[in-house]
Amino acid sequence: MVTGRVISFDEFRGYGFIAPDTGGEDVFMHVNDLNGDKRLITVDSRVEFMLENGGKGPKASRVRLLDRPAGGPAPLPHVPPVSGVPSVPMVPRDVDRPAGDAGFCDVLSVRELTQEVTEAVLTAVPTLTADQILRIRTVVADLAHSHGWTEG
């Protein structure tokens, strides 16, 4: 069994992703593979699961909730929508910057970037399939790497 943390989960669509504690690629999780009530799974929940090859990447089976985050996440602020573009929550950063220091930006690990991309695309376009999300994440991670926007 492998343990990890849920980085995204859409109860209504029935799937999400787990970041394994051992590192490596995020693991696809489907509601049919949960051993328990899907309403108890939230972002940052700790889970235990069997790791399988899902044909399109790693897949979790026999997912069991270990514990849930205390209190749950605070609501995120929303950017006012641009005509024809859905509102996407802004993820606040806990980074101290001197006043006027506009030249610095957060450099994320590939894992952090793909987690944020997953949350953003699920929020913006909740009808995306798991395969579409994985392809978007790959393209964005490759683009970020080619520009030096990610660590490593």
Coordinates of C-alpha atoms in Angstrom, one line a residue:
M1 CA 0.0 0.0 0.0
V2 CA 1.1 3.5 -0.8
T3 CA 0.1 6.7 1.2
G4 CA -0.4 10.2 -0.1
R5 CA -2.3 13.4 0.0
V6 CA -5.3 14.3 -2.2
I7 CA -4.4 17.3 -4.3
S8 CA -7.7 17.6 -6.1
F9 CA -11.1 15.8 -6.0
D10 CA -14.3 16.6 -7.7
E11 CA -17.1 14.8 -5.8
F12 CA -19.6 15.5 -8.6
R13 CA -17.4 14.3 -11.5
G14 CA -16.1 11.5 -9.4
Y15 CA -12.3 11.8 -9.7
G16 CA -9.2 13.6 -8.6
F17 CA -5.5 13.2 -8.1
I18 CA -3.2 12.0 -5.2
A19 CA 0.4 13.1 -4.6
P20 CA 2.2 10.0 -3.3
D21 CA 4.4 10.4 -0.2
T22 CA 7.1 8.6 -2.1
G23 CA 7.2 11.3 -4.8
G24 CA 6.9 10.8 -8.5
E25 CA 3.9 11.4 -10.8
D26 CA 0.5 12.3 -9.3
V27 CA -1.9 9.4 -9.3
F28 CA -5.4 9.4 -10.8
M29 CA -8.2 8.5 -8.4
H30 CA -11.7 7.5 -9.4
V31 CA -14.7 7.4 -7.0
N32 CA -15.4 3.8 -7.9
D33 CA -12.0 2.9 -6.3
L34 CA -12.8 4.6 -2.9
N35 CA -13.4 2.4 0.1
G36 CA -15.8 4.7 1.9
D37 CA -17.9 7.8 1.5
K38 CA -16.7 10.1 -1.3
R39 CA -18.1 13.1 0.6
L40 CA -15.3 12.6 3.2
I41 CA -12.5 13.0 0.6
T42 CA -11.3 16.6 0.4
V43 CA -8.1 18.3 -0.8
D44 CA -5.3 17.6 1.7
S45 CA -6.9 14.4 3.0
R46 CA -4.4 11.7 3.7
V47 CA -5.2 8.4 1.9
E48 CA -3.8 4.9 1.5
F49 CA -4.1 3.1 -1.8
M50 CA -2.8 0.4 -4.2
L51 CA -0.8 1.8 -7.1
E52 CA -1.7 0.4 -10.5
N53 CA -0.9 1.2 -14.1
G54 CA -4.0 2.8 -15.5
G55 CA -3.0 2.7 -19.2
K56 CA -2.8 6.5 -19.3
G57 CA -0.6 6.8 -16.2
P58 CA -0.6 5.8 -12.5
K59 CA -4.0 4.9 -11.0
A60 CA -5.1 4.4 -7.4
S61 CA -7.3 1.5 -6.4
R62 CA -8.7 0.5 -3.0
V63 CA -8.4 4.1 -1.8
R64 CA -8.9 4.4 2.0
L65 CA -9.1 7.7 3.9
L66 CA -6.5 7.9 6.7
D67 CA -7.4 11.4 8.0
R68 CA -8.9 14.7 6.9
P69 CA -7.4 18.2 7.2
A70 CA -8.6 20.1 10.3
G71 CA -11.1 22.8 9.5
G72 CA -10.8 22.5 5.8
P73 CA -9.4 25.1 3.4
A74 CA -10.5 28.8 3.5
P75 CA -12.4 30.0 0.5
L76 CA -10.2 31.5 -2.2
P77 CA -10.8 35.0 -3.6
H78 CA -12.1 35.1 -7.2
V79 CA -11.0 37.2 -10.1
P80 CA -13.8 39.1 -11.8
P81 CA -14.7 37.2 -15.0
V82 CA -13.6 38.5 -18.4
S83 CA -16.3 38.2 -21.0
G84 CA -16.6 34.6 -22.1
V85 CA -13.9 33.4 -19.6
P86 CA -14.9 31.7 -16.4
S87 CA -13.8 33.1 -13.1
V88 CA -10.7 31.2 -11.6
P89 CA -9.7 31.4 -8.0
M90 CA -6.5 33.1 -7.2
V91 CA -4.2 31.0 -5.0
P92 CA -2.6 33.3 -2.4
R93 CA 1.1 32.9 -1.8
D94 CA 2.8 33.2 1.5
V95 CA 5.9 35.0 0.1
D96 CA 7.4 38.1 1.7
R97 CA 8.5 40.6 -1.0
P98 CA 10.0 44.0 -0.4
A99 CA 7.8 46.9 -1.6
G100 CA 8.5 47.6 -5.3
D101 CA 10.1 44.2 -5.9
A102 CA 8.1 43.3 -9.0
G103 CA 11.0 41.4 -10.6
F104 CA 10.6 38.3 -8.5
C105 CA 8.1 35.5 -8.9
D106 CA 7.6 32.2 -7.3
V107 CA 9.6 29.4 -8.9
L108 CA 7.7 26.2 -8.4
S109 CA 8.7 22.6 -8.4
V110 CA 7.1 20.6 -11.3
R111 CA 4.8 18.9 -8.7
E112 CA 3.7 22.3 -7.3
L113 CA 3.0 23.6 -10.8
T114 CA 1.0 20.6 -11.9
Q115 CA -1.0 20.7 -8.7
E116 CA -1.9 24.3 -9.3
V117 CA -2.7 23.7 -13.0
T118 CA -5.0 20.8 -12.0
E119 CA -6.9 23.0 -9.5
A120 CA -7.1 25.8 -12.0
V121 CA -8.3 23.8 -15.0
L122 CA -10.9 21.9 -12.9
T123 CA -12.2 25.2 -11.6
A124 CA -12.3 26.8 -15.0
V125 CA -13.6 23.9 -17.1
P126 CA -15.1 21.3 -14.8
T127 CA -16.2 19.1 -17.8
L128 CA -12.6 18.1 -18.7
T129 CA -11.8 14.4 -18.7
A130 CA -8.9 13.0 -16.7
D131 CA -7.0 12.4 -20.0
Q132 CA -7.5 16.0 -21.0
I133 CA -6.2 17.2 -17.6
L134 CA -3.2 15.0 -17.8
R135 CA -2.4 16.3 -21.3
I136 CA -2.8 19.9 -20.2
R137 CA -0.5 19.3 -17.2
T138 CA 2.2 17.8 -19.4
V139 CA 2.1 20.6 -22.0
V140 CA 2.2 23.3 -19.2
A141 CA 5.0 21.5 -17.3
D142 CA 7.0 21.2 -20.5
L143 CA 6.5 24.9 -21.4
A144 CA 7.4 26.0 -17.9
H145 CA 10.5 23.8 -17.9
S146 CA 11.6 25.2 -21.4
H147 CA 11.4 28.8 -20.0
G148 CA 13.1 28.0 -16.7
W149 CA 9.9 28.7 -14.7
T150 CA 10.2 25.5 -12.6
E151 CA 12.9 24.2 -10.3
G152 CA 15.0 21.3 -11.3

